[in-house]
mmCIF file with all atom_site columns, C-alpha atoms in Angstrom:
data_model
loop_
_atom_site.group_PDB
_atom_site.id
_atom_site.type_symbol
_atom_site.label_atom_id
_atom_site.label_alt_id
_atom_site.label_comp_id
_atom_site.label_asym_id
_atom_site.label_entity_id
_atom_site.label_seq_id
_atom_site.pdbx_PDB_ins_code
_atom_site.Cartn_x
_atom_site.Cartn_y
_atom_site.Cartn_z
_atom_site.occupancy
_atom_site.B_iso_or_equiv
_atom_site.pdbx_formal_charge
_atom_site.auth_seq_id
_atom_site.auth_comp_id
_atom_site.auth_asym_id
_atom_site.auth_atom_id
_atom_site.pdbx_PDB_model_num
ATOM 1   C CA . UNK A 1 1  ? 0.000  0.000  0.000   1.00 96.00 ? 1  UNK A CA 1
ATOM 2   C CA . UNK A 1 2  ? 0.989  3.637  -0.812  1.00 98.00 ? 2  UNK A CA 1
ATOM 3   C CA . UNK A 1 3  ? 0.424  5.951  1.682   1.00 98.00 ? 3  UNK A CA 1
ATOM 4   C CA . UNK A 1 4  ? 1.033  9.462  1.608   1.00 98.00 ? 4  UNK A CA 1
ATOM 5   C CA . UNK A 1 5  ? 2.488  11.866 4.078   1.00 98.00 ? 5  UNK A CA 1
ATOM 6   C CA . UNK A 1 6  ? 2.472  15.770 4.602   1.00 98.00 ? 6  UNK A CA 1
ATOM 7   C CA . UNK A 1 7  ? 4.348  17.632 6.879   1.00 98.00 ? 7  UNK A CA 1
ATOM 8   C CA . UNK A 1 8  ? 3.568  20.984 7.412   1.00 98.00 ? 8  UNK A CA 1
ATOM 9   C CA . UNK A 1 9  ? 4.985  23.911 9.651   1.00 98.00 ? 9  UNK A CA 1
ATOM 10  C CA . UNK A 1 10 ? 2.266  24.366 12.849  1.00 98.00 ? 10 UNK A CA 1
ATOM 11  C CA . UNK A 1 11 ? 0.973  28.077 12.047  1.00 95.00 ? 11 UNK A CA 1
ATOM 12  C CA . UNK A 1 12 ? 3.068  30.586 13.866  1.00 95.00 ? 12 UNK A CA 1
ATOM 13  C CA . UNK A 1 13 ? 6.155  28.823 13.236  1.00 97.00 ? 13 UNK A CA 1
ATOM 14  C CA . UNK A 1 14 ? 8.769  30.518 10.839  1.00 97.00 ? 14 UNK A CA 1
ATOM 15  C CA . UNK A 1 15 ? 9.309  28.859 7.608   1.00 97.00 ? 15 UNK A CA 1
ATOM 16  C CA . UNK A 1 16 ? 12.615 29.883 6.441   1.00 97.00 ? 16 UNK A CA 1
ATOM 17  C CA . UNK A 1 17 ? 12.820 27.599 2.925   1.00 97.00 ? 17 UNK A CA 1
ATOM 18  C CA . UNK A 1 18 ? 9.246  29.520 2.031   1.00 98.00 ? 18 UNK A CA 1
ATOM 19  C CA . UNK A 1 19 ? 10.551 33.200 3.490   1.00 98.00 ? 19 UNK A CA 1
ATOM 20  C CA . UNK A 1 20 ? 14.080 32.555 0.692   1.00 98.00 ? 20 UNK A CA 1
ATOM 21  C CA . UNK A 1 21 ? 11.618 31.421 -1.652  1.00 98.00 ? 21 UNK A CA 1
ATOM 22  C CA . UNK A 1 22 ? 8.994  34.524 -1.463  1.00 98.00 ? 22 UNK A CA 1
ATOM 23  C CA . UNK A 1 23 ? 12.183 36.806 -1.202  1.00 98.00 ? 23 UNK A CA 1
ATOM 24  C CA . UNK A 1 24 ? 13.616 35.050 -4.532  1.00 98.00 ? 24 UNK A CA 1
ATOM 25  C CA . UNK A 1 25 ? 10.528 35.779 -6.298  1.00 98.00 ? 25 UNK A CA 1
ATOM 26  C CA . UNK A 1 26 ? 9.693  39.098 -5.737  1.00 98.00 ? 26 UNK A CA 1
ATOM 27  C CA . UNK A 1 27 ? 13.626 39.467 -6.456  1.00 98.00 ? 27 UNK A CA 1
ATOM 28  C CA . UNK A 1 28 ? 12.838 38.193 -10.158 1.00 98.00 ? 28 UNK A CA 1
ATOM 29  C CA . UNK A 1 29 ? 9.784  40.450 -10.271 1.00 98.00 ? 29 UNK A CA 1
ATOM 30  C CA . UNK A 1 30 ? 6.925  37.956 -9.337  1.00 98.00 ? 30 UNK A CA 1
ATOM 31  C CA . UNK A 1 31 ? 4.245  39.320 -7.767  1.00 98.00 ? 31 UNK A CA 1
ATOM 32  C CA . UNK A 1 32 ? 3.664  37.043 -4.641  1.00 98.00 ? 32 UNK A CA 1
ATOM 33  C CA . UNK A 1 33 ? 2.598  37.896 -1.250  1.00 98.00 ? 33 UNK A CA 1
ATOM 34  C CA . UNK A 1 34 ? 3.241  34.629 1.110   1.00 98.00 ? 34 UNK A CA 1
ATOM 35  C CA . UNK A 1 35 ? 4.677  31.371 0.315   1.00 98.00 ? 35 UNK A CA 1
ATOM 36  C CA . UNK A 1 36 ? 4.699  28.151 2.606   1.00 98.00 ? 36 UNK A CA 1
ATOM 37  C CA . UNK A 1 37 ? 6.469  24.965 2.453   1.00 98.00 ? 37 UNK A CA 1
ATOM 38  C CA . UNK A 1 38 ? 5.639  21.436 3.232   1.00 98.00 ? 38 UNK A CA 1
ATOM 39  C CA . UNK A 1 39 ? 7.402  17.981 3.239   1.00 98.00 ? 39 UNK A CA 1
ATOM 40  C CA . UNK A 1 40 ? 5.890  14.922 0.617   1.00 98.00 ? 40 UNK A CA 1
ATOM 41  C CA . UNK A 1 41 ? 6.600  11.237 1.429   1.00 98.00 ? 41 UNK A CA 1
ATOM 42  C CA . UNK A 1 42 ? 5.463  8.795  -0.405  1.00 98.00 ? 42 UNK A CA 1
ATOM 43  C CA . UNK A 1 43 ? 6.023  5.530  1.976   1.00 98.00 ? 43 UNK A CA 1
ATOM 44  C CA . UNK A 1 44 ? 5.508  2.029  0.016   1.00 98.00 ? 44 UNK A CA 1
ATOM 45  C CA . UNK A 1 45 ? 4.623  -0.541 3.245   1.00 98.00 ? 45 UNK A CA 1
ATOM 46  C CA . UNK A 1 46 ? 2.300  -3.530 4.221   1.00 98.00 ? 46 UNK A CA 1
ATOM 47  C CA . UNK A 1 47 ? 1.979  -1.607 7.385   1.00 97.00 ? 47 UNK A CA 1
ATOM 48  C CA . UNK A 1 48 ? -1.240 -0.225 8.612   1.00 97.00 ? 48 UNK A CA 1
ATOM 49  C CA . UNK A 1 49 ? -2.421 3.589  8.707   1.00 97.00 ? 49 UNK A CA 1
ATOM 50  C CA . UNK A 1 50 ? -2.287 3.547  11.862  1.00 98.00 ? 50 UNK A CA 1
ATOM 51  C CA . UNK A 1 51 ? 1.675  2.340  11.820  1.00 98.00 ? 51 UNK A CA 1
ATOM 52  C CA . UNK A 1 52 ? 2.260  5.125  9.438   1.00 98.00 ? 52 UNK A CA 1
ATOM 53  C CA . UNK A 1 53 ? 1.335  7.443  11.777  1.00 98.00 ? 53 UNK A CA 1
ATOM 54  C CA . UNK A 1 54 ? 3.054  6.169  14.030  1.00 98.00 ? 54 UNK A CA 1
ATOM 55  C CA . UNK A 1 55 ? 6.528  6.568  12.059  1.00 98.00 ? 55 UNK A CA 1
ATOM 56  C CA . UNK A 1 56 ? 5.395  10.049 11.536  1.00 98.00 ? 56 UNK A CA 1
ATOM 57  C CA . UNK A 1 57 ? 5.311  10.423 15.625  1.00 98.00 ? 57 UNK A CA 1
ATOM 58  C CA . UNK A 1 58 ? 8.695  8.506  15.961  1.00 97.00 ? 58 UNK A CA 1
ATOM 59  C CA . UNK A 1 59 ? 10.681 9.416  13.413  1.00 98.00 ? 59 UNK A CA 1
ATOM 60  C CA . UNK A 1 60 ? 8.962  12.237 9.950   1.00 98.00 ? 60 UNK A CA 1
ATOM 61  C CA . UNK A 1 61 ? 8.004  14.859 12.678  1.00 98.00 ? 61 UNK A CA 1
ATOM 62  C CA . UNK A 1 62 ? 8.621  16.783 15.318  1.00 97.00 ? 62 UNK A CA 1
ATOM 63  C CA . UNK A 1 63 ? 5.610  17.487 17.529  1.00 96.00 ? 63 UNK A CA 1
ATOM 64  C CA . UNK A 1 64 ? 6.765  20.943 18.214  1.00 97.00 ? 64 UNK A CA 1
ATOM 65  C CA . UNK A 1 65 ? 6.831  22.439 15.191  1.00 98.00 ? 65 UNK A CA 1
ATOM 66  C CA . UNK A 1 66 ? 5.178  20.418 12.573  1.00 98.00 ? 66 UNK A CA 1
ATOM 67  C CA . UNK A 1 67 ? 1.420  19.112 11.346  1.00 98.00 ? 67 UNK A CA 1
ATOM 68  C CA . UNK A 1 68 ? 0.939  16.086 9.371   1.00 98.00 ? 68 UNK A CA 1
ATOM 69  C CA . UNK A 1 69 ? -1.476 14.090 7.431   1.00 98.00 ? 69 UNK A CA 1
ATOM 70  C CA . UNK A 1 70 ? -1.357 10.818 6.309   1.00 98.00 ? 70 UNK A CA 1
ATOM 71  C CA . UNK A 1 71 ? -3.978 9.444  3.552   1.00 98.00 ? 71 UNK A CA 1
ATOM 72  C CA . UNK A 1 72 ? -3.771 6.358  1.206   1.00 97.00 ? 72 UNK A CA 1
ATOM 73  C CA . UNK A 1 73 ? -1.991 7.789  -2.221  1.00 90.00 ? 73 UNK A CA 1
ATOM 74  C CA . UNK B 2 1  ? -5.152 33.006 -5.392  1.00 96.00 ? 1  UNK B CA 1
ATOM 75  C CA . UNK B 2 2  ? -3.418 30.369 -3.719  1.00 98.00 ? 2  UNK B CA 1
ATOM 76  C CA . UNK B 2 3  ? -1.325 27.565 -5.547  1.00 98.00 ? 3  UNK B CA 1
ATOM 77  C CA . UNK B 2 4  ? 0.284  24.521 -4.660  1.00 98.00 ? 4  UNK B CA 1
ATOM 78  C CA . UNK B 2 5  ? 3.260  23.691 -6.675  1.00 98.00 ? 5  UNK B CA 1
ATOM 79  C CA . UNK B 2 6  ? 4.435  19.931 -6.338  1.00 98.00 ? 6  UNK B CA 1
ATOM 80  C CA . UNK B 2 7  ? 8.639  19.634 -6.912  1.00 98.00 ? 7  UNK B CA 1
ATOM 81  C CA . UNK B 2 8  ? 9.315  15.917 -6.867  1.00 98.00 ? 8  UNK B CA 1
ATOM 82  C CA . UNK B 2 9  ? 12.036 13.987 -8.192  1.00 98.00 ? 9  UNK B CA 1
ATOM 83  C CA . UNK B 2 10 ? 12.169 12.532 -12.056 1.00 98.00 ? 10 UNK B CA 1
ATOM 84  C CA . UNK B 2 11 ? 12.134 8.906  -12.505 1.00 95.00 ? 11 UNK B CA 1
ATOM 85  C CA . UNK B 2 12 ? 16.117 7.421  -11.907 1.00 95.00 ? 12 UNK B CA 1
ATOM 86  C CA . UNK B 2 13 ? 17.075 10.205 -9.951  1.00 97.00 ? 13 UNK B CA 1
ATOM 87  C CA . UNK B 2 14 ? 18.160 9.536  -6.880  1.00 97.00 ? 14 UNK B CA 1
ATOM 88  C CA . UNK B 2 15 ? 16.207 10.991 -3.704  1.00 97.00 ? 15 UNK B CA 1
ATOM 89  C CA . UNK B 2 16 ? 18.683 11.164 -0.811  1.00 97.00 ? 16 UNK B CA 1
ATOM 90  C CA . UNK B 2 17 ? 16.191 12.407 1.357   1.00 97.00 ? 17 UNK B CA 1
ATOM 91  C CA . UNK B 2 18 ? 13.605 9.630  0.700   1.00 98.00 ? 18 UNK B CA 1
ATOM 92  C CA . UNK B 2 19 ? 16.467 6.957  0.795   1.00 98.00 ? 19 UNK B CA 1
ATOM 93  C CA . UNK B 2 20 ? 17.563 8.108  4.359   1.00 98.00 ? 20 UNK B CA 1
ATOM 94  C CA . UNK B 2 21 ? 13.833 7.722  5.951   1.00 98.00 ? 21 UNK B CA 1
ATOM 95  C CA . UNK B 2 22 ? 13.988 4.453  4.436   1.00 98.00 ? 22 UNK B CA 1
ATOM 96  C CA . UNK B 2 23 ? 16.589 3.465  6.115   1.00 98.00 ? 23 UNK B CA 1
ATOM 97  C CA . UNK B 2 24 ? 15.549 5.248  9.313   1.00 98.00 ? 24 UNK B CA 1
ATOM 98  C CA . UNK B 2 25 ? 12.181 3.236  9.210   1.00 98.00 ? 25 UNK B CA 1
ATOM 99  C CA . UNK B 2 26 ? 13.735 -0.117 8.948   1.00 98.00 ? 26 UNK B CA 1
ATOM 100 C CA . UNK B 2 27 ? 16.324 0.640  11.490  1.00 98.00 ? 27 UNK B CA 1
ATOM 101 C CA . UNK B 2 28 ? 13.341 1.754  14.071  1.00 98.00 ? 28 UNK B CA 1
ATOM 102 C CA . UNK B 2 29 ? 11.898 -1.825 13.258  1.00 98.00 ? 29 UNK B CA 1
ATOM 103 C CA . UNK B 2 30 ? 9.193  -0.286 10.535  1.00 98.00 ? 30 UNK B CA 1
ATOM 104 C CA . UNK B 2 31 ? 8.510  -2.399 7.464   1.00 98.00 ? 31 UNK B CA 1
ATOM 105 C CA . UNK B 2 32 ? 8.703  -0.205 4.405   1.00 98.00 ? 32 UNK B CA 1
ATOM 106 C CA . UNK B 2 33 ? 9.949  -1.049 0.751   1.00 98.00 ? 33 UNK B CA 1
ATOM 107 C CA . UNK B 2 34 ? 10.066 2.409  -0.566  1.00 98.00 ? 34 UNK B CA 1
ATOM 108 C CA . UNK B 2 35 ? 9.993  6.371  0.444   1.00 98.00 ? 35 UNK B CA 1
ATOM 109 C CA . UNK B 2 36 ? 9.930  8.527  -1.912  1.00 98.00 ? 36 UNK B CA 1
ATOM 110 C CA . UNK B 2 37 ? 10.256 12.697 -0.602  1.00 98.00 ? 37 UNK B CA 1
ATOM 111 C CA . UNK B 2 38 ? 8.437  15.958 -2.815  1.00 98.00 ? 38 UNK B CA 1
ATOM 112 C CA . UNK B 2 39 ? 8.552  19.468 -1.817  1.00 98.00 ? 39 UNK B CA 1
ATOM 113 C CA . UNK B 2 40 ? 5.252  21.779 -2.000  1.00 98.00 ? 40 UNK B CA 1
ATOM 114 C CA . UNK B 2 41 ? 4.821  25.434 -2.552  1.00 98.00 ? 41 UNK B CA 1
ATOM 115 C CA . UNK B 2 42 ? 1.591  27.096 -1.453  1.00 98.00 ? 42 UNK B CA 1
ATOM 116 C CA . UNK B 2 43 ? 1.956  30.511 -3.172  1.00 98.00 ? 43 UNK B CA 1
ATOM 117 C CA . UNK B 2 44 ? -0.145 32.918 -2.261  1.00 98.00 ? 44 UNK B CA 1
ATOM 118 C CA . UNK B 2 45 ? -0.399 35.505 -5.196  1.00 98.00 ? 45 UNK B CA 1
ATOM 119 C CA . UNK B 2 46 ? -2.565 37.534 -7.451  1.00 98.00 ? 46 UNK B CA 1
ATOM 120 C CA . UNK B 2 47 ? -1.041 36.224 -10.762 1.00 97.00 ? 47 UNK B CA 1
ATOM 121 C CA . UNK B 2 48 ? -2.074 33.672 -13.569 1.00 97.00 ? 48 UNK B CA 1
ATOM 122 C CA . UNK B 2 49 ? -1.794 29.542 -12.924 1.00 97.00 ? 49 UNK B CA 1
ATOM 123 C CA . UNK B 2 50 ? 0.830  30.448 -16.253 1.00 98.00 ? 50 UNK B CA 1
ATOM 124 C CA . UNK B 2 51 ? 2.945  33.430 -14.141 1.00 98.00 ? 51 UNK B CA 1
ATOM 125 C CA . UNK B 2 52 ? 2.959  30.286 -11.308 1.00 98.00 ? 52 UNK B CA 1
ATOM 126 C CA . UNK B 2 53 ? 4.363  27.479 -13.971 1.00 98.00 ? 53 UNK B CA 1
ATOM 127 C CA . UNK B 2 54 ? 7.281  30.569 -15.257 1.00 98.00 ? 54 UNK B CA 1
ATOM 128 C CA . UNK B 2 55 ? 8.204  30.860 -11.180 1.00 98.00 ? 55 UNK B CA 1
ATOM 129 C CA . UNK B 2 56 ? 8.521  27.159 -11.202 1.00 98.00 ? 56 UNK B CA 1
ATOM 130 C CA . UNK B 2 57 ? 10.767 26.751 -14.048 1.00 98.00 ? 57 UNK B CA 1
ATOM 131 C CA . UNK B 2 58 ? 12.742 30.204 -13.241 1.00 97.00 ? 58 UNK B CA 1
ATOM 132 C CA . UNK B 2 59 ? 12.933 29.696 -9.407  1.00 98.00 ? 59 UNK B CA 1
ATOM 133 C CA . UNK B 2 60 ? 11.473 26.444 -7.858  1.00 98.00 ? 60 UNK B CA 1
ATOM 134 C CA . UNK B 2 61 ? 12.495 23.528 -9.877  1.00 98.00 ? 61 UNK B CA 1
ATOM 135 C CA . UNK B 2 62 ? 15.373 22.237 -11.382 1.00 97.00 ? 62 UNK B CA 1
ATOM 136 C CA . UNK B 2 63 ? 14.323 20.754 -14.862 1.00 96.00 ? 63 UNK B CA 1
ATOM 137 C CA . UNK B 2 64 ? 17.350 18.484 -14.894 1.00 97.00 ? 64 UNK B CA 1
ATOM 138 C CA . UNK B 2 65 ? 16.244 16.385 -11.324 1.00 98.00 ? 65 UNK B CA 1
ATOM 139 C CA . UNK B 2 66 ? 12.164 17.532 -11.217 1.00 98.00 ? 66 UNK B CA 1
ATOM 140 C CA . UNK B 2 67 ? 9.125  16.978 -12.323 1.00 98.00 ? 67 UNK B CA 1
ATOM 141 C CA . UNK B 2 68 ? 6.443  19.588 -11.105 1.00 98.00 ? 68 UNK B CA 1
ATOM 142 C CA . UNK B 2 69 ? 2.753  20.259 -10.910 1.00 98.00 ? 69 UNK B CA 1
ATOM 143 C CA . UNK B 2 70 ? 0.988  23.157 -10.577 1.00 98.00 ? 70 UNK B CA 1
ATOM 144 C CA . UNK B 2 71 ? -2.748 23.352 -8.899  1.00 98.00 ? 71 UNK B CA 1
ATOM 145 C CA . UNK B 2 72 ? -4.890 25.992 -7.275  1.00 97.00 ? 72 UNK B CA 1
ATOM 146 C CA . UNK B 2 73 ? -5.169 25.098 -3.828  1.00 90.00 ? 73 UNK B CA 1
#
């Protein structure tokens, strides 16, 4: 099974890859007035939803700072 | 208008980042047979779904490594 992963920044919590990107852009001339970022994986297992989100917990995210969702790709 | 751009790797090329939470998984006792990573822009902006696709190939991708998608969001 395929599942599929986002991780996204918890609002309120800088996102320095998107801040360089929105800077880069309006650098070029884009017109542009926030960009975020978020994290893909695509995770090819036997295992379970619920054990995906469960390597999300141990190991794809920190609590602190990041959201995630998991759903069947 | 708000976009999501999808930068993910082209077939064959090799995905560091998606090879080390493979590896990571298994280690932490996880069965998994393949992770794969993307990156996603949400781009907040008043220009065209075609301004969006120019940023992509100017800026945000690398058309030797990516593939990319473009979607409003």
């Amino acid at each position: 099974m395929l599942y599929r992963v986002e991780v996204r920044y918890k609002k309120g919590v800088l996102d320095p890859e998107g801040n360089a990107a929105l800077d880069a852009l309006r650098s070029l001339g884009f017109k542009a007035d926030a960009v975020a970022t978020a994290k893909v994986y695509l995770i090819e297992t036997p295992s379970s939803q619920k054990d995906v989100e469960e390597m999300c917990r141990k190991l794809l995210t920190n609590p602190i700072i990041h959201d995630y969702s998991v759903s069947k790709a």
